Structure formats: C-alpha cells, structure tokens
Amino acid sequence: MKTILDDLGVKYEIGIDEAAFYGPKLDIQIKNVFGKEDTLITIQIDMLLAEKFGMEYTDSDGQKKTPYIIHRTSMGCYERTLALLIEKYAGALPLWLMGTQVKVMPITDRAHDYAKGLVQKLQDAGIRAEGDYRSEKLGYKIREAQMQKTPYMLVVGDRDMENGTVSVRTRKGDDLGAMTPDEFLAKCLMEIATKSKDL
C-alpha cells in the first residue's frame, strides 16, 4: 500500500502498532468539528481468514492457492458519514442531499390548486417537494422553511397564476425573482446532476 500511495503522491503517516493483527491496513482519517479524529474509510488486507475457512482458488498455473481477503468500507458507517456531512454543512446540505428540496407556499387559498400542481410537477421529475398550505403568515412559513434548511421556497400568488410563474427564494434569504416552473425545474435538475454545493 505504501508503494501505491507513493506512486499517487498521497501524503500519509505510518502508524506503528496500529495495524490490525491479521495484516496491514489503510485508514483515511478526518477531523470533525471538535477536532477529534474519525476514520472515514478503512481498507485492510486479511492474510489469515481465508486459510482459517479453507478458501482456495485455482490460479492461472493450475495450482490451488489461498487468497488474501480485502476488507473495506468505502464510506465508513452510514451514521458517521451522515454526521460528518451534517457537521460540515451545519445542516444546510446541498440540494441533492436534502430530504425536502423545495417547499411550495401559496399566498392565498385561491393559489392552492396552482401550488398543488407545482408540487406534483416537481415530484414527477424526482424533486422532493412539499406544499405548505397552512393558514399562517407567509413570513412565518418562509422563516420556518429557512430554519429547516430547505434549499428553495416557491411563493405563488395571483400574479404567478396569471403569468404561469413561481417566485423563488433560497434558504439564505435571497430572492431570485420570478421564473417559469420549467426554468426552476431545469435549475434544480442541473444542480442535482452536477452535485453542486452552491446555494
């Protein structure tokens, strides 16, 4: 492994007395927000387990040989990986990682059907969208969605229904103005496809 890391130009440290007893291992360590070191990825060569279980393969020379087993975790455990992402982004995950990606908020009861149609259009395209149809003040609903780190809020009212548009706001409080639903959908799909971290 040392030769591979040297060839790739990757900086590393050799941990004396830290390897697993059955063979060398490679750990990729990161520091969390508290400065504590966590293992993100582990790759271990196991030279004992295959022999213990009587595992064999026939090599190209026709001889039976005992394989080496490689244990690996490509992203560590799910809980640790998710915790690291939440820490890194302070809960404001990129669009493609968020549970709820878009909230649609009608200003009046008259806009409910229009809002429901938008939610359905977004969901049909694979966007995790929800509608907020509560009889609360719009400012309250926007603040609540921002606190929940929802990436985008679509505010729709009479003018939007007339023009076939949506008024787009971000969790940072930016007002992106009016867009057609197709323009907004294309924006979301591009951010998701490129795994964009911007927002």
mmCIF file with all atom_site columns, C-alpha atoms in Angstrom, residues 5-183:
data_model
loop_
_atom_site.group_PDB
_atom_site.id
_atom_site.type_symbol
_atom_site.label_atom_id
_atom_site.label_alt_id
_atom_site.label_comp_id
_atom_site.label_asym_id
_atom_site.label_entity_id
_atom_site.label_seq_id
_atom_site.pdbx_PDB_ins_code
_atom_site.Cartn_x
_atom_site.Cartn_y
_atom_site.Cartn_z
_atom_site.occupancy
_atom_site.B_iso_or_equiv
_atom_site.pdbx_formal_charge
_atom_site.auth_seq_id
_atom_site.auth_comp_id
_atom_site.auth_asym_id
_atom_site.auth_atom_id
_atom_site.pdbx_PDB_model_num
ATOM 1   C CA . LEU A 1 5   ? 0.396   5.909   -2.024  1.00 0.00 ? 5   LEU A CA 1
ATOM 2   C CA . ASP A 1 6   ? 3.905   6.997   -3.031  1.00 0.00 ? 6   ASP A CA 1
ATOM 3   C CA . ASP A 1 7   ? 3.065   6.494   -6.721  1.00 0.00 ? 7   ASP A CA 1
ATOM 4   C CA . LEU A 1 8   ? -0.107  8.550   -6.311  1.00 0.00 ? 8   LEU A CA 1
ATOM 5   C CA . GLY A 1 9   ? 1.705   11.290  -4.400  1.00 0.00 ? 9   GLY A CA 1
ATOM 6   C CA . VAL A 1 10  ? -0.665  10.971  -1.420  1.00 0.00 ? 10  VAL A CA 1
ATOM 7   C CA . LYS A 1 11  ? 0.632   12.264  1.915   1.00 0.00 ? 11  LYS A CA 1
ATOM 8   C CA . TYR A 1 12  ? 0.412   9.707   4.717   1.00 0.00 ? 12  TYR A CA 1
ATOM 9   C CA . GLU A 1 13  ? 1.810   8.706   8.086   1.00 0.00 ? 13  GLU A CA 1
ATOM 10  C CA . ILE A 1 14  ? 2.827   5.214   9.163   1.00 0.00 ? 14  ILE A CA 1
ATOM 11  C CA . GLY A 1 15  ? 1.104   4.260   12.405  1.00 0.00 ? 15  GLY A CA 1
ATOM 12  C CA . ILE A 1 16  ? 3.359   1.952   14.394  1.00 0.00 ? 16  ILE A CA 1
ATOM 13  C CA . ASP A 1 17  ? 1.465   -0.746  16.332  1.00 0.00 ? 17  ASP A CA 1
ATOM 14  C CA . GLU A 1 18  ? -1.860  0.477   14.910  1.00 0.00 ? 18  GLU A CA 1
ATOM 15  C CA . ALA A 1 19  ? -2.422  -2.126  12.182  1.00 0.00 ? 19  ALA A CA 1
ATOM 16  C CA . ALA A 1 20  ? -4.865  -4.974  12.602  1.00 0.00 ? 20  ALA A CA 1
ATOM 17  C CA . PHE A 1 21  ? -3.196  -8.160  13.832  1.00 0.00 ? 21  PHE A CA 1
ATOM 18  C CA . TYR A 1 22  ? -4.007  -10.077 10.644  1.00 0.00 ? 22  TYR A CA 1
ATOM 19  C CA . GLY A 1 23  ? -2.335  -7.734  8.151   1.00 0.00 ? 23  GLY A CA 1
ATOM 20  C CA . PRO A 1 24  ? -1.668  -4.167  7.072   1.00 0.00 ? 24  PRO A CA 1
ATOM 21  C CA . LYS A 1 25  ? -4.482  -1.669  6.810   1.00 0.00 ? 25  LYS A CA 1
ATOM 22  C CA . LEU A 1 26  ? -5.040  1.762   5.346   1.00 0.00 ? 26  LEU A CA 1
ATOM 23  C CA . ASP A 1 27  ? -7.239  4.245   7.214   1.00 0.00 ? 27  ASP A CA 1
ATOM 24  C CA . ILE A 1 28  ? -8.378  7.583   5.876   1.00 0.00 ? 28  ILE A CA 1
ATOM 25  C CA . GLN A 1 29  ? -8.790  9.889   8.856   1.00 0.00 ? 29  GLN A CA 1
ATOM 26  C CA . ILE A 1 30  ? -10.610 13.209  9.042   1.00 0.00 ? 30  ILE A CA 1
ATOM 27  C CA . LYS A 1 31  ? -11.117 15.724  11.821  1.00 0.00 ? 31  LYS A CA 1
ATOM 28  C CA . ASN A 1 32  ? -14.641 16.561  12.888  1.00 0.00 ? 32  ASN A CA 1
ATOM 29  C CA . VAL A 1 33  ? -15.815 19.998  14.038  1.00 0.00 ? 33  VAL A CA 1
ATOM 30  C CA . PHE A 1 34  ? -14.487 19.305  17.532  1.00 0.00 ? 34  PHE A CA 1
ATOM 31  C CA . GLY A 1 35  ? -11.011 18.482  16.217  1.00 0.00 ? 35  GLY A CA 1
ATOM 32  C CA . LYS A 1 36  ? -11.431 14.791  17.046  1.00 0.00 ? 36  LYS A CA 1
ATOM 33  C CA . GLU A 1 37  ? -10.034 12.345  14.523  1.00 0.00 ? 37  GLU A CA 1
ATOM 34  C CA . ASP A 1 38  ? -12.507 9.925   12.927  1.00 0.00 ? 38  ASP A CA 1
ATOM 35  C CA . THR A 1 39  ? -11.933 7.088   10.484  1.00 0.00 ? 39  THR A CA 1
ATOM 36  C CA . LEU A 1 40  ? -13.843 7.686   7.274   1.00 0.00 ? 40  LEU A CA 1
ATOM 37  C CA . ILE A 1 41  ? -12.570 4.786   5.147   1.00 0.00 ? 41  ILE A CA 1
ATOM 38  C CA . THR A 1 42  ? -10.702 1.589   6.032   1.00 0.00 ? 42  THR A CA 1
ATOM 39  C CA . ILE A 1 43  ? -9.013  -0.929  3.724   1.00 0.00 ? 43  ILE A CA 1
ATOM 40  C CA . GLN A 1 44  ? -7.454  -3.989  5.388   1.00 0.00 ? 44  GLN A CA 1
ATOM 41  C CA . ILE A 1 45  ? -5.600  -6.973  3.949   1.00 0.00 ? 45  ILE A CA 1
ATOM 42  C CA . ASP A 1 46  ? -6.525  -10.141 5.807   1.00 0.00 ? 46  ASP A CA 1
ATOM 43  C CA . MET A 1 47  ? -3.950  -12.913 5.385   1.00 0.00 ? 47  MET A CA 1
ATOM 44  C CA . LEU A 1 48  ? -5.463  -15.290 7.970   1.00 0.00 ? 48  LEU A CA 1
ATOM 45  C CA . LEU A 1 49  ? -9.227  -15.581 7.473   1.00 0.00 ? 49  LEU A CA 1
ATOM 46  C CA . ALA A 1 50  ? -9.157  -17.333 4.072   1.00 0.00 ? 50  ALA A CA 1
ATOM 47  C CA . GLU A 1 51  ? -6.850  -20.024 5.412   1.00 0.00 ? 51  GLU A CA 1
ATOM 48  C CA . LYS A 1 52  ? -8.981  -20.446 8.527   1.00 0.00 ? 52  LYS A CA 1
ATOM 49  C CA . PHE A 1 53  ? -12.096 -21.026 6.393   1.00 0.00 ? 53  PHE A CA 1
ATOM 50  C CA . GLY A 1 54  ? -10.253 -23.296 3.930   1.00 0.00 ? 54  GLY A CA 1
ATOM 51  C CA . MET A 1 55  ? -10.832 -20.945 0.997   1.00 0.00 ? 55  MET A CA 1
ATOM 52  C CA . GLU A 1 56  ? -8.947  -21.735 -2.216  1.00 0.00 ? 56  GLU A CA 1
ATOM 53  C CA . TYR A 1 57  ? -8.841  -20.741 -5.862  1.00 0.00 ? 57  TYR A CA 1
ATOM 54  C CA . THR A 1 58  ? -7.143  -22.220 -8.896  1.00 0.00 ? 58  THR A CA 1
ATOM 55  C CA . ASP A 1 59  ? -4.501  -19.871 -10.245 1.00 0.00 ? 59  ASP A CA 1
ATOM 56  C CA . SER A 1 60  ? -3.569  -19.446 -13.922 1.00 0.00 ? 60  SER A CA 1
ATOM 57  C CA . ASP A 1 61  ? -0.804  -22.037 -13.435 1.00 0.00 ? 61  ASP A CA 1
ATOM 58  C CA . GLY A 1 62  ? -3.387  -24.638 -12.366 1.00 0.00 ? 62  GLY A CA 1
ATOM 59  C CA . GLN A 1 63  ? -2.231  -24.637 -8.737  1.00 0.00 ? 63  GLN A CA 1
ATOM 60  C CA . LYS A 1 64  ? -4.610  -24.281 -5.799  1.00 0.00 ? 64  LYS A CA 1
ATOM 61  C CA . LYS A 1 65  ? -3.805  -21.193 -3.756  1.00 0.00 ? 65  LYS A CA 1
ATOM 62  C CA . THR A 1 66  ? -5.158  -19.418 -0.699  1.00 0.00 ? 66  THR A CA 1
ATOM 63  C CA . PRO A 1 67  ? -6.472  -15.922 -1.446  1.00 0.00 ? 67  PRO A CA 1
ATOM 64  C CA . TYR A 1 68  ? -5.942  -12.800 0.587   1.00 0.00 ? 68  TYR A CA 1
ATOM 65  C CA . ILE A 1 69  ? -9.150  -11.127 1.670   1.00 0.00 ? 69  ILE A CA 1
ATOM 66  C CA . ILE A 1 70  ? -9.552  -7.369  1.495   1.00 0.00 ? 70  ILE A CA 1
ATOM 67  C CA . HIS A 1 71  ? -11.964 -5.797  3.971   1.00 0.00 ? 71  HIS A CA 1
ATOM 68  C CA . ARG A 1 72  ? -13.043 -2.315  3.057   1.00 0.00 ? 72  ARG A CA 1
ATOM 69  C CA . THR A 1 73  ? -15.570 0.323   3.943   1.00 0.00 ? 73  THR A CA 1
ATOM 70  C CA . SER A 1 74  ? -15.823 2.783   1.105   1.00 0.00 ? 74  SER A CA 1
ATOM 71  C CA . MET A 1 75  ? -17.572 5.435   3.210   1.00 0.00 ? 75  MET A CA 1
ATOM 72  C CA . GLY A 1 76  ? -17.367 4.177   6.750   1.00 0.00 ? 76  GLY A CA 1
ATOM 73  C CA . CYS A 1 77  ? -20.624 3.557   8.563   1.00 0.00 ? 77  CYS A CA 1
ATOM 74  C CA . TYR A 1 78  ? -23.686 5.436   7.355   1.00 0.00 ? 78  TYR A CA 1
ATOM 75  C CA . GLU A 1 79  ? -24.262 7.140   10.689  1.00 0.00 ? 79  GLU A CA 1
ATOM 76  C CA . ARG A 1 80  ? -20.712 8.527   10.868  1.00 0.00 ? 80  ARG A CA 1
ATOM 77  C CA . THR A 1 81  ? -20.784 9.666   7.252   1.00 0.00 ? 81  THR A CA 1
ATOM 78  C CA . LEU A 1 82  ? -24.126 11.407  7.720   1.00 0.00 ? 82  LEU A CA 1
ATOM 79  C CA . ALA A 1 83  ? -22.935 13.038  10.957  1.00 0.00 ? 83  ALA A CA 1
ATOM 80  C CA . LEU A 1 84  ? -19.838 14.349  9.182   1.00 0.00 ? 84  LEU A CA 1
ATOM 81  C CA . LEU A 1 85  ? -21.930 15.798  6.351   1.00 0.00 ? 85  LEU A CA 1
ATOM 82  C CA . ILE A 1 86  ? -24.345 17.456  8.779   1.00 0.00 ? 86  ILE A CA 1
ATOM 83  C CA . GLU A 1 87  ? -21.409 18.946  10.694  1.00 0.00 ? 87  GLU A CA 1
ATOM 84  C CA . LYS A 1 88  ? -19.652 20.116  7.540   1.00 0.00 ? 88  LYS A CA 1
ATOM 85  C CA . TYR A 1 89  ? -22.714 21.855  6.113   1.00 0.00 ? 89  TYR A CA 1
ATOM 86  C CA . ALA A 1 90  ? -24.218 22.873  9.500   1.00 0.00 ? 90  ALA A CA 1
ATOM 87  C CA . GLY A 1 91  ? -27.392 21.075  8.435   1.00 0.00 ? 91  GLY A CA 1
ATOM 88  C CA . ALA A 1 92  ? -27.700 23.089  5.205   1.00 0.00 ? 92  ALA A CA 1
ATOM 89  C CA . LEU A 1 93  ? -26.914 20.171  2.905   1.00 0.00 ? 93  LEU A CA 1
ATOM 90  C CA . PRO A 1 94  ? -26.576 20.730  -0.841  1.00 0.00 ? 94  PRO A CA 1
ATOM 91  C CA . LEU A 1 95  ? -29.807 20.433  -2.814  1.00 0.00 ? 95  LEU A CA 1
ATOM 92  C CA . TRP A 1 96  ? -29.126 16.875  -3.975  1.00 0.00 ? 96  TRP A CA 1
ATOM 93  C CA . LEU A 1 97  ? -28.660 15.624  -0.388  1.00 0.00 ? 97  LEU A CA 1
ATOM 94  C CA . MET A 1 98  ? -31.578 17.387  1.331   1.00 0.00 ? 98  MET A CA 1
ATOM 95  C CA . GLY A 1 99  ? -34.616 15.395  2.404   1.00 0.00 ? 99  GLY A CA 1
ATOM 96  C CA . THR A 1 100 ? -37.010 18.187  1.444   1.00 0.00 ? 100 THR A CA 1
ATOM 97  C CA . GLN A 1 101 ? -35.593 20.102  -1.501  1.00 0.00 ? 101 GLN A CA 1
ATOM 98  C CA . VAL A 1 102 ? -38.414 22.534  -2.281  1.00 0.00 ? 102 VAL A CA 1
ATOM 99  C CA . LYS A 1 103 ? -41.391 23.945  -0.373  1.00 0.00 ? 103 LYS A CA 1
ATOM 100 C CA . VAL A 1 104 ? -44.234 25.481  -2.340  1.00 0.00 ? 104 VAL A CA 1
ATOM 101 C CA . MET A 1 105 ? -46.175 28.192  -0.479  1.00 0.00 ? 105 MET A CA 1
ATOM 102 C CA . PRO A 1 106 ? -49.411 29.636  -1.810  1.00 0.00 ? 106 PRO A CA 1
ATOM 103 C CA . ILE A 1 107 ? -50.109 33.174  -0.610  1.00 0.00 ? 107 ILE A CA 1
ATOM 104 C CA . THR A 1 108 ? -53.889 32.781  -0.718  1.00 0.00 ? 108 THR A CA 1
ATOM 105 C CA . ASP A 1 109 ? -56.397 29.933  -0.767  1.00 0.00 ? 109 ASP A CA 1
ATOM 106 C CA . ARG A 1 110 ? -57.034 30.762  -4.438  1.00 0.00 ? 110 ARG A CA 1
ATOM 107 C CA . ALA A 1 111 ? -53.479 29.631  -5.238  1.00 0.00 ? 111 ALA A CA 1
ATOM 108 C CA . HIS A 1 112 ? -53.771 26.227  -3.533  1.00 0.00 ? 112 HIS A CA 1
ATOM 109 C CA . ASP A 1 113 ? -54.629 24.294  -6.686  1.00 0.00 ? 113 ASP A CA 1
ATOM 110 C CA . TYR A 1 114 ? -51.838 26.011  -8.621  1.00 0.00 ? 114 TYR A CA 1
ATOM 111 C CA . ALA A 1 115 ? -49.397 25.195  -5.802  1.00 0.00 ? 115 ALA A CA 1
ATOM 112 C CA . LYS A 1 116 ? -50.525 21.560  -5.703  1.00 0.00 ? 116 LYS A CA 1
ATOM 113 C CA . GLY A 1 117 ? -49.949 21.306  -9.451  1.00 0.00 ? 117 GLY A CA 1
ATOM 114 C CA . LEU A 1 118 ? -46.411 22.666  -8.990  1.00 0.00 ? 118 LEU A CA 1
ATOM 115 C CA . VAL A 1 119 ? -45.669 20.170  -6.218  1.00 0.00 ? 119 VAL A CA 1
ATOM 116 C CA . GLN A 1 120 ? -46.875 17.326  -8.439  1.00 0.00 ? 120 GLN A CA 1
ATOM 117 C CA . LYS A 1 121 ? -44.807 18.561  -11.397 1.00 0.00 ? 121 LYS A CA 1
ATOM 118 C CA . LEU A 1 122 ? -41.667 18.702  -9.259  1.00 0.00 ? 122 LEU A CA 1
ATOM 119 C CA . GLN A 1 123 ? -42.314 15.308  -7.684  1.00 0.00 ? 123 GLN A CA 1
ATOM 120 C CA . ASP A 1 124 ? -42.913 13.749  -11.100 1.00 0.00 ? 124 ASP A CA 1
ATOM 121 C CA . ALA A 1 125 ? -39.437 14.994  -12.092 1.00 0.00 ? 125 ALA A CA 1
ATOM 122 C CA . GLY A 1 126 ? -37.884 13.388  -8.997  1.00 0.00 ? 126 GLY A CA 1
ATOM 123 C CA . ILE A 1 127 ? -37.650 16.533  -6.860  1.00 0.00 ? 127 ILE A CA 1
ATOM 124 C CA . ARG A 1 128 ? -38.532 16.072  -3.186  1.00 0.00 ? 128 ARG A CA 1
ATOM 125 C CA . ALA A 1 129 ? -41.130 18.842  -2.950  1.00 0.00 ? 129 ALA A CA 1
ATOM 126 C CA . GLU A 1 130 ? -43.814 19.624  -0.379  1.00 0.00 ? 130 GLU A CA 1
ATOM 127 C CA . GLY A 1 131 ? -46.619 22.145  -0.207  1.00 0.00 ? 131 GLY A CA 1
ATOM 128 C CA . ASP A 1 132 ? -47.266 24.343  2.821   1.00 0.00 ? 132 ASP A CA 1
ATOM 129 C CA . TYR A 1 133 ? -50.984 25.117  2.715   1.00 0.00 ? 133 TYR A CA 1
ATOM 130 C CA . ARG A 1 134 ? -51.386 26.270  6.325   1.00 0.00 ? 134 ARG A CA 1
ATOM 131 C CA . SER A 1 135 ? -53.237 29.479  7.124   1.00 0.00 ? 135 SER A CA 1
ATOM 132 C CA . GLU A 1 136 ? -50.115 31.121  8.526   1.00 0.00 ? 136 GLU A CA 1
ATOM 133 C CA . LYS A 1 137 ? -48.479 34.396  7.546   1.00 0.00 ? 137 LYS A CA 1
ATOM 134 C CA . LEU A 1 138 ? -46.151 33.987  4.583   1.00 0.00 ? 138 LEU A CA 1
ATOM 135 C CA . GLY A 1 139 ? -43.190 35.450  6.506   1.00 0.00 ? 139 GLY A CA 1
ATOM 136 C CA . TYR A 1 140 ? -43.671 32.857  9.234   1.00 0.00 ? 140 TYR A CA 1
ATOM 137 C CA . LYS A 1 141 ? -43.736 29.991  6.718   1.00 0.00 ? 141 LYS A CA 1
ATOM 138 C CA . ILE A 1 142 ? -40.633 31.286  4.940   1.00 0.00 ? 142 ILE A CA 1
ATOM 139 C CA . ARG A 1 143 ? -38.697 31.662  8.210   1.00 0.00 ? 143 ARG A CA 1
ATOM 140 C CA . GLU A 1 144 ? -39.733 28.172  9.285   1.00 0.00 ? 144 GLU A CA 1
ATOM 141 C CA . ALA A 1 145 ? -38.572 26.669  5.969   1.00 0.00 ? 145 ALA A CA 1
ATOM 142 C CA . GLN A 1 146 ? -35.272 28.551  6.272   1.00 0.00 ? 146 GLN A CA 1
ATOM 143 C CA . MET A 1 147 ? -34.774 27.206  9.787   1.00 0.00 ? 147 MET A CA 1
ATOM 144 C CA . GLN A 1 148 ? -35.414 23.720  8.417   1.00 0.00 ? 148 GLN A CA 1
ATOM 145 C CA . LYS A 1 149 ? -32.652 24.464  5.848   1.00 0.00 ? 149 LYS A CA 1
ATOM 146 C CA . THR A 1 150 ? -34.998 23.852  2.911   1.00 0.00 ? 150 THR A CA 1
ATOM 147 C CA . PRO A 1 151 ? -32.950 24.915  -0.135  1.00 0.00 ? 151 PRO A CA 1
ATOM 148 C CA . TYR A 1 152 ? -35.759 26.539  -2.155  1.00 0.00 ? 152 TYR A CA 1
ATOM 149 C CA . MET A 1 153 ? -39.128 28.081  -1.418  1.00 0.00 ? 153 MET A CA 1
ATOM 150 C CA . LEU A 1 154 ? -41.602 28.782  -4.193  1.00 0.00 ? 154 LEU A CA 1
ATOM 151 C CA . VAL A 1 155 ? -44.059 31.516  -3.281  1.00 0.00 ? 155 VAL A CA 1
ATOM 152 C CA . VAL A 1 156 ? -47.126 31.611  -5.536  1.00 0.00 ? 156 VAL A CA 1
ATOM 153 C CA . GLY A 1 157 ? -49.955 34.095  -5.652  1.00 0.00 ? 157 GLY A CA 1
ATOM 154 C CA . ASP A 1 158 ? -52.471 35.608  -8.077  1.00 0.00 ? 158 ASP A CA 1
ATOM 155 C CA . ARG A 1 159 ? -49.808 37.210  -10.286 1.00 0.00 ? 159 ARG A CA 1
ATOM 156 C CA . ASP A 1 160 ? -47.940 33.910  -10.576 1.00 0.00 ? 160 ASP A CA 1
ATOM 157 C CA . MET A 1 161 ? -51.121 32.110  -11.584 1.00 0.00 ? 161 MET A CA 1
ATOM 158 C CA . GLU A 1 162 ? -51.823 34.747  -14.250 1.00 0.00 ? 162 GLU A CA 1
ATOM 159 C CA . ASN A 1 163 ? -48.263 34.680  -15.615 1.00 0.00 ? 163 ASN A CA 1
ATOM 160 C CA . GLY A 1 164 ? -47.586 30.971  -15.156 1.00 0.00 ? 164 GLY A CA 1
ATOM 161 C CA . THR A 1 165 ? -44.569 31.659  -12.915 1.00 0.00 ? 165 THR A CA 1
ATOM 162 C CA . VAL A 1 166 ? -43.180 30.982  -9.453  1.00 0.00 ? 166 VAL A CA 1
ATOM 163 C CA . SER A 1 167 ? -41.376 33.411  -7.142  1.00 0.00 ? 167 SER A CA 1
ATOM 164 C CA . VAL A 1 168 ? -38.170 31.710  -5.994  1.00 0.00 ? 168 VAL A CA 1
ATOM 165 C CA . ARG A 1 169 ? -36.462 32.274  -2.642  1.00 0.00 ? 169 ARG A CA 1
ATOM 166 C CA . THR A 1 170 ? -33.452 30.494  -1.124  1.00 0.00 ? 170 THR A CA 1
ATOM 167 C CA . ARG A 1 171 ? -32.792 29.389  2.441   1.00 0.00 ? 171 ARG A CA 1
ATOM 168 C CA . LYS A 1 172 ? -30.170 32.164  2.669   1.00 0.00 ? 172 LYS A CA 1
ATOM 169 C CA . GLY A 1 173 ? -32.925 34.720  2.131   1.00 0.00 ? 173 GLY A CA 1
ATOM 170 C CA . ASP A 1 174 ? -32.074 35.545  -1.497  1.00 0.00 ? 174 ASP A CA 1
ATOM 171 C CA . ASP A 1 175 ? -34.991 36.472  -3.738  1.00 0.00 ? 175 ASP A CA 1
ATOM 172 C CA . LEU A 1 176 ? -34.279 35.024  -7.196  1.00 0.00 ? 176 LEU A CA 1
ATOM 173 C CA . GLY A 1 177 ? -37.400 36.601  -8.683  1.00 0.00 ? 177 GLY A CA 1
ATOM 174 C CA . ALA A 1 178 ? -39.980 35.056  -10.978 1.00 0.00 ? 178 ALA A CA 1
ATOM 175 C CA . MET A 1 179 ? -39.280 32.009  -13.140 1.00 0.00 ? 179 MET A CA 1
ATOM 176 C CA . THR A 1 180 ? -41.422 29.642  -15.105 1.00 0.00 ? 180 THR A CA 1
ATOM 177 C CA . PRO A 1 181 ? -41.848 26.247  -13.440 1.00 0.00 ? 181 PRO A CA 1
ATOM 178 C CA . ASP A 1 182 ? -39.808 24.694  -16.261 1.00 0.00 ? 182 ASP A CA 1
ATOM 179 C CA . GLU A 1 183 ? -36.934 27.151  -15.700 1.00 0.00 ? 183 GLU A CA 1
#
